[in-house]
Short mmCIF file of C-alpha atoms in Angstrom, two decimals:
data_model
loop_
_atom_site.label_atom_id
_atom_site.label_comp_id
_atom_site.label_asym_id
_atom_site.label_seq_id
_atom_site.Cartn_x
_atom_site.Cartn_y
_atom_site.Cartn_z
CA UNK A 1 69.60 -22.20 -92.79
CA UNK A 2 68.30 -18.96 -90.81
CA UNK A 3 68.30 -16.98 -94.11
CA UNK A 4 66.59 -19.82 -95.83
CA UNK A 5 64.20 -20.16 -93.08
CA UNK A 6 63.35 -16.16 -92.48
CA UNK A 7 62.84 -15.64 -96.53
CA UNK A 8 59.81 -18.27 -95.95
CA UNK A 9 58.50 -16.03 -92.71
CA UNK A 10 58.38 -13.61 -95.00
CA UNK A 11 57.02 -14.91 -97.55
CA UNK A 12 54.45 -16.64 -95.40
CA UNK A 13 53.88 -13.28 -93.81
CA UNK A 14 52.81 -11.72 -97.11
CA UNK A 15 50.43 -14.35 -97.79
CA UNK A 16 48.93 -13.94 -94.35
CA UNK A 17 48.66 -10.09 -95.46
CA UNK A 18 46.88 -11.04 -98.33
CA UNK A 19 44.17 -13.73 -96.43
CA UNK A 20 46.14 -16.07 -97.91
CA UNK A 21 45.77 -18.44 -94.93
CA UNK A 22 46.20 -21.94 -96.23
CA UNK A 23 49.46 -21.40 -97.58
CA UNK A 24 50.59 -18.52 -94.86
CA UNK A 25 50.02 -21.54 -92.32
CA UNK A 26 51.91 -24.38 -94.20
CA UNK A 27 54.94 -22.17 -94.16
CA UNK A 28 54.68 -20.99 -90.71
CA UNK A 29 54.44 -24.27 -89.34
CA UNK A 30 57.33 -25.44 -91.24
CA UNK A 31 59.38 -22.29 -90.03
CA UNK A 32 58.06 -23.78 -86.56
CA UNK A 33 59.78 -27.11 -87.14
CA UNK A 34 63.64 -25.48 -86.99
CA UNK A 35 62.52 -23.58 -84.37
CA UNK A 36 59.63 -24.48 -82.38
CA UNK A 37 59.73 -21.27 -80.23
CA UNK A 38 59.35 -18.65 -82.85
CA UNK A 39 56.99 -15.97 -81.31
CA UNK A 40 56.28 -14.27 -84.36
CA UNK A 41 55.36 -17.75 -86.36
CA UNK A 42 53.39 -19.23 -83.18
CA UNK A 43 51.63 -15.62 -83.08
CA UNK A 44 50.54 -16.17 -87.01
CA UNK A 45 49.54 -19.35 -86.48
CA UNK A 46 47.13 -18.21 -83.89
CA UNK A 47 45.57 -15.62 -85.71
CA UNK A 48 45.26 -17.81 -89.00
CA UNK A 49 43.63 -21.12 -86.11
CA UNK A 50 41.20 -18.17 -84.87
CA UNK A 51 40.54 -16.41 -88.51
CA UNK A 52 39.45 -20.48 -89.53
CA UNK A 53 37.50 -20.33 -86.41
CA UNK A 54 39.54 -23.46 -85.16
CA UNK A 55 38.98 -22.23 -81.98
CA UNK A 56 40.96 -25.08 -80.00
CA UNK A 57 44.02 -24.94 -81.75
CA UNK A 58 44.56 -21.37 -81.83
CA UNK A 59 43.86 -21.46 -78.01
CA UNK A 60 46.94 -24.44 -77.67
CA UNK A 61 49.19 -21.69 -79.54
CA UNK A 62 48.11 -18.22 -77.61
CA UNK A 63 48.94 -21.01 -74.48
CA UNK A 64 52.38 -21.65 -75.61
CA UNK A 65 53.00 -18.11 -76.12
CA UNK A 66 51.68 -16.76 -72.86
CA UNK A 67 54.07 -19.45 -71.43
CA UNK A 68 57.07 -18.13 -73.82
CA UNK A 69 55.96 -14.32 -73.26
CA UNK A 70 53.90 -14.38 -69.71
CA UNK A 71 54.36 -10.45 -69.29
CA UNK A 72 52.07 -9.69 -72.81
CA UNK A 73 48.79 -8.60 -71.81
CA UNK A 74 47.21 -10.01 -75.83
CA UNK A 75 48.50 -13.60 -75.56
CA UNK A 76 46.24 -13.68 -72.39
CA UNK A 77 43.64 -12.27 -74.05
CA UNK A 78 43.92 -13.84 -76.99
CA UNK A 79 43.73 -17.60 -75.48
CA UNK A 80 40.81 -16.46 -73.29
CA UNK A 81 39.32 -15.41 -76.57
CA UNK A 82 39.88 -18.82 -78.24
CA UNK A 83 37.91 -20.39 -75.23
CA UNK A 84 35.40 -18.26 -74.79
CA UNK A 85 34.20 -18.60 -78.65
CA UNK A 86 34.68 -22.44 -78.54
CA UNK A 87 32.53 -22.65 -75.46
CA UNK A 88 29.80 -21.17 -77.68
CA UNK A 89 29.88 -24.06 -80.03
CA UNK A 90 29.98 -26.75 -77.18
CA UNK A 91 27.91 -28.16 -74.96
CA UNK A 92 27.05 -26.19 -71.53
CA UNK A 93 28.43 -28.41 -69.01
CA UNK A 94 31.57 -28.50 -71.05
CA UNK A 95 31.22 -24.88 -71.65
CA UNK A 96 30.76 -23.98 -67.76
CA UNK A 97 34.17 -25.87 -67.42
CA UNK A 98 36.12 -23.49 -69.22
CA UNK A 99 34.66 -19.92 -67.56
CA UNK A 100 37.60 -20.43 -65.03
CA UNK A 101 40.53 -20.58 -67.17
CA UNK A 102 38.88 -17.76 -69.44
CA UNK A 103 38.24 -15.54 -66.55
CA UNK A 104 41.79 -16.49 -65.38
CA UNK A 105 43.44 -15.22 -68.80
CA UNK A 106 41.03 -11.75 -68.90
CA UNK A 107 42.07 -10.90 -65.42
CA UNK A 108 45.75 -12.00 -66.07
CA UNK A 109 45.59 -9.63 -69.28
CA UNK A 110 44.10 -6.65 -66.97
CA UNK A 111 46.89 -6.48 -64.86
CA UNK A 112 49.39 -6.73 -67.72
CA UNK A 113 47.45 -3.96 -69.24
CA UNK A 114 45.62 -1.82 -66.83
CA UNK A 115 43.73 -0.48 -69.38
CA UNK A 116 42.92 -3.35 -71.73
CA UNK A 117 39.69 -2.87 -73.25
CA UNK A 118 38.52 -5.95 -74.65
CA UNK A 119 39.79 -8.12 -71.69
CA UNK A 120 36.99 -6.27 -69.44
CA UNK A 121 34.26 -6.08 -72.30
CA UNK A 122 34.95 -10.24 -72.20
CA UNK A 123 34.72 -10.26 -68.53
CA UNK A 124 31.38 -8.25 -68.66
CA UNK A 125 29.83 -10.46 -70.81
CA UNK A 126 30.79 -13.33 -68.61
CA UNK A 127 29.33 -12.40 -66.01
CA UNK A 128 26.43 -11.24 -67.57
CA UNK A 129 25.67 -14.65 -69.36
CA UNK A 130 26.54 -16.70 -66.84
CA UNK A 131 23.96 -17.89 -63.99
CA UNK A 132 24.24 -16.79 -60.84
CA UNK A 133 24.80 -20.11 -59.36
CA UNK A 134 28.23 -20.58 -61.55
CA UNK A 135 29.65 -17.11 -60.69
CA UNK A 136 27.52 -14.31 -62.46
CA UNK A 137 26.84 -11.46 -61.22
CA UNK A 138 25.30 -8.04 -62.37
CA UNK A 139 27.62 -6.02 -59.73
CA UNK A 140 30.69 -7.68 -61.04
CA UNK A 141 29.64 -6.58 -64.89
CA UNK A 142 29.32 -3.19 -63.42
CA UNK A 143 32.28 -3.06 -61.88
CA UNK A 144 34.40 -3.74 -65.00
CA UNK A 145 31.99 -1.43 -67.04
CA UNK A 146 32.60 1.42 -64.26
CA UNK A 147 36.50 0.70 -64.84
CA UNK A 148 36.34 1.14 -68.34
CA UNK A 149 34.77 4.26 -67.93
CA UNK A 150 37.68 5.79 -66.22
CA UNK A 151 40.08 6.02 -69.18
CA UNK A 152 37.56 5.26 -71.98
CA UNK A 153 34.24 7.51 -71.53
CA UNK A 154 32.80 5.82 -74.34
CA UNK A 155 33.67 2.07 -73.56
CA UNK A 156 32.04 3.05 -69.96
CA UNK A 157 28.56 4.44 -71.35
CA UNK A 158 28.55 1.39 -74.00
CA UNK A 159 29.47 -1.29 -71.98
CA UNK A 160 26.72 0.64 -69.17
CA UNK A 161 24.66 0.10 -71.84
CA UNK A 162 24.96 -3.45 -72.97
CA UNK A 163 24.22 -4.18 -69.11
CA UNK A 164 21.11 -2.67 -68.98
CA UNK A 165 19.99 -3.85 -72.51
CA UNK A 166 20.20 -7.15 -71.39
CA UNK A 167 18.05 -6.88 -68.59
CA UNK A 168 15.55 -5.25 -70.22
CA UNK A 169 15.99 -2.00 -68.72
CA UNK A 170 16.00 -0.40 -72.29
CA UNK A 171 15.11 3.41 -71.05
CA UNK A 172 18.69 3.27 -69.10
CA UNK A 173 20.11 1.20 -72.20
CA UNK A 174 18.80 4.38 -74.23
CA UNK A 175 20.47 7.10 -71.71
CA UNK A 176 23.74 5.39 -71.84
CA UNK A 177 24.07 4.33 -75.49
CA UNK A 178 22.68 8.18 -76.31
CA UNK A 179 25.85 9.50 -73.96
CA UNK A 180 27.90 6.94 -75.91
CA UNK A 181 26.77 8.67 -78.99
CA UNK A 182 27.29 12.05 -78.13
CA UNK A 183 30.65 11.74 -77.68
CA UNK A 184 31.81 9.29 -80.43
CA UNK A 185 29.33 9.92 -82.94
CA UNK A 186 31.13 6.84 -84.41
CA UNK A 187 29.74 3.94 -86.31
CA UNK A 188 29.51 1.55 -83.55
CA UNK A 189 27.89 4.01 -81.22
CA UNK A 190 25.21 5.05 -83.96
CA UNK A 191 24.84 1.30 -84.78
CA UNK A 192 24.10 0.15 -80.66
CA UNK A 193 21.79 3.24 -80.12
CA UNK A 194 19.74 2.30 -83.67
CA UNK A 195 19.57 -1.41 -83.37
CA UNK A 196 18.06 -0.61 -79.31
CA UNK A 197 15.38 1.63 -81.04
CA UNK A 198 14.53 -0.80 -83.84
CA UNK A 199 14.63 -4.04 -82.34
CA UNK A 200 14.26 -3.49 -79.02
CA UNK A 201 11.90 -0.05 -78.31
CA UNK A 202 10.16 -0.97 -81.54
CA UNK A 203 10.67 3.16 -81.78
CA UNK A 204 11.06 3.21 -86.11
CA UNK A 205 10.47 6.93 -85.83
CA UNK A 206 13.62 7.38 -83.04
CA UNK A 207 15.41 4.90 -85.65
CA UNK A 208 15.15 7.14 -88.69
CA UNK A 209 15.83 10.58 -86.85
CA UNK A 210 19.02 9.01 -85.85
CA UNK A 211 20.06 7.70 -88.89
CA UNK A 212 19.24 10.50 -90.94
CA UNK A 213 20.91 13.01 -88.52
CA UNK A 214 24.19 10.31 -88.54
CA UNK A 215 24.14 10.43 -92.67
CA UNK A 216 23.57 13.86 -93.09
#
């Protein structure tokens, strides 16, 4: 039966390889039925809930496996991910609900992983979108985008930058998404520094230089 059953994780896992989701989740759920705590299956089954955008159910599996695995930094993040993008879709009184649970899981994935990116880009934008009176706060967003910059220079000036993009403070946006640049010279820094120009500066000149100097 366990040979039977791990030739079908297999073959599930190649057709999860190949975006094959529909099928890849049929098998992994009945791999999940002779043994209900398979990490690897439950972990597949997250990814494949979250790739549908079924944000609710992929949160219910990244919760299992944070119960199954509570010292791995992702399954936190992951299931504060899977709340955080299903608050989008709901209402804001239901959405307001959930901020503790996802702020739980980010911080819970931070001190798994001292230096886990995304969990503190999620928290930043917390706090940035949420109103003061339900627990945002600019010096909280700063704070996380101040720890980021400590062992990733980039994520610091970006994440800088984001904060001071959305308050319309687009000269310091500019300063720290141009420091971002500098270093990484990367597509997402080049992308964040022309989309502040264009869209937000209404600078088309400052636009082109960029891009041409980034293509050349």
């Amino acid at each position: 039966m366990y040979c039977w059953s791990q030739s079908n994780f297999e073959k599930a896992e190649k057709l999860f390889r190949a975006k094959n989701y529909d099928e890849a989740k049929l098998i992994f759920e009945f791999v999940l039925k002779t043994n209900p705590s398979d990490i690897k299956s439950l972990e597949y089954l997250g990814e494949i809930e979250a790739h549908q955008k079924s944000w609710v159910k992929g949160a219910e599996y990244f919760k299992k496996l944070k119960e199954l695995k509570p010292t791995v930094a992702d399954y936190f993040f992951k299931y504060g991910g899977c709340l955080a993008m299903h608050a989008v879709e709901v209402n804001k009184i239901k959405a307001f609900s959930m901020v503790g649970d996802m702020k739980e899981a980010f911080e819970k994935a931070i001190e798994l992983n001292p230096k886990h990116v995304q969990a503190r880009w999620a928290l930043i934008e917390i706090y940035l979108q949420l109103p003061g009176i339900l627990g945002g706060s600019e010096s909280k967003a700063i704070a996380y985008s101040n720890e980021l910059a400590q062992f990733s220079p980039i994520d610091g000036y970006l994440s800088r930058g984001r904060i001071e993009e959305y308050f319309k403070r687009y000269d310091l946006a500019e300063k720290n998404y141009k420091k971002a640049h500098e270093i990484g010279n990367s597509k997402v820094t080049f992308q964040k520094l022309y989309n502040l120009y264009l869209n937000k500066l209404k600078d088309t000149k400052k636009a082109q230089d960029l891009k041409r100097k980034f293509e050349a």
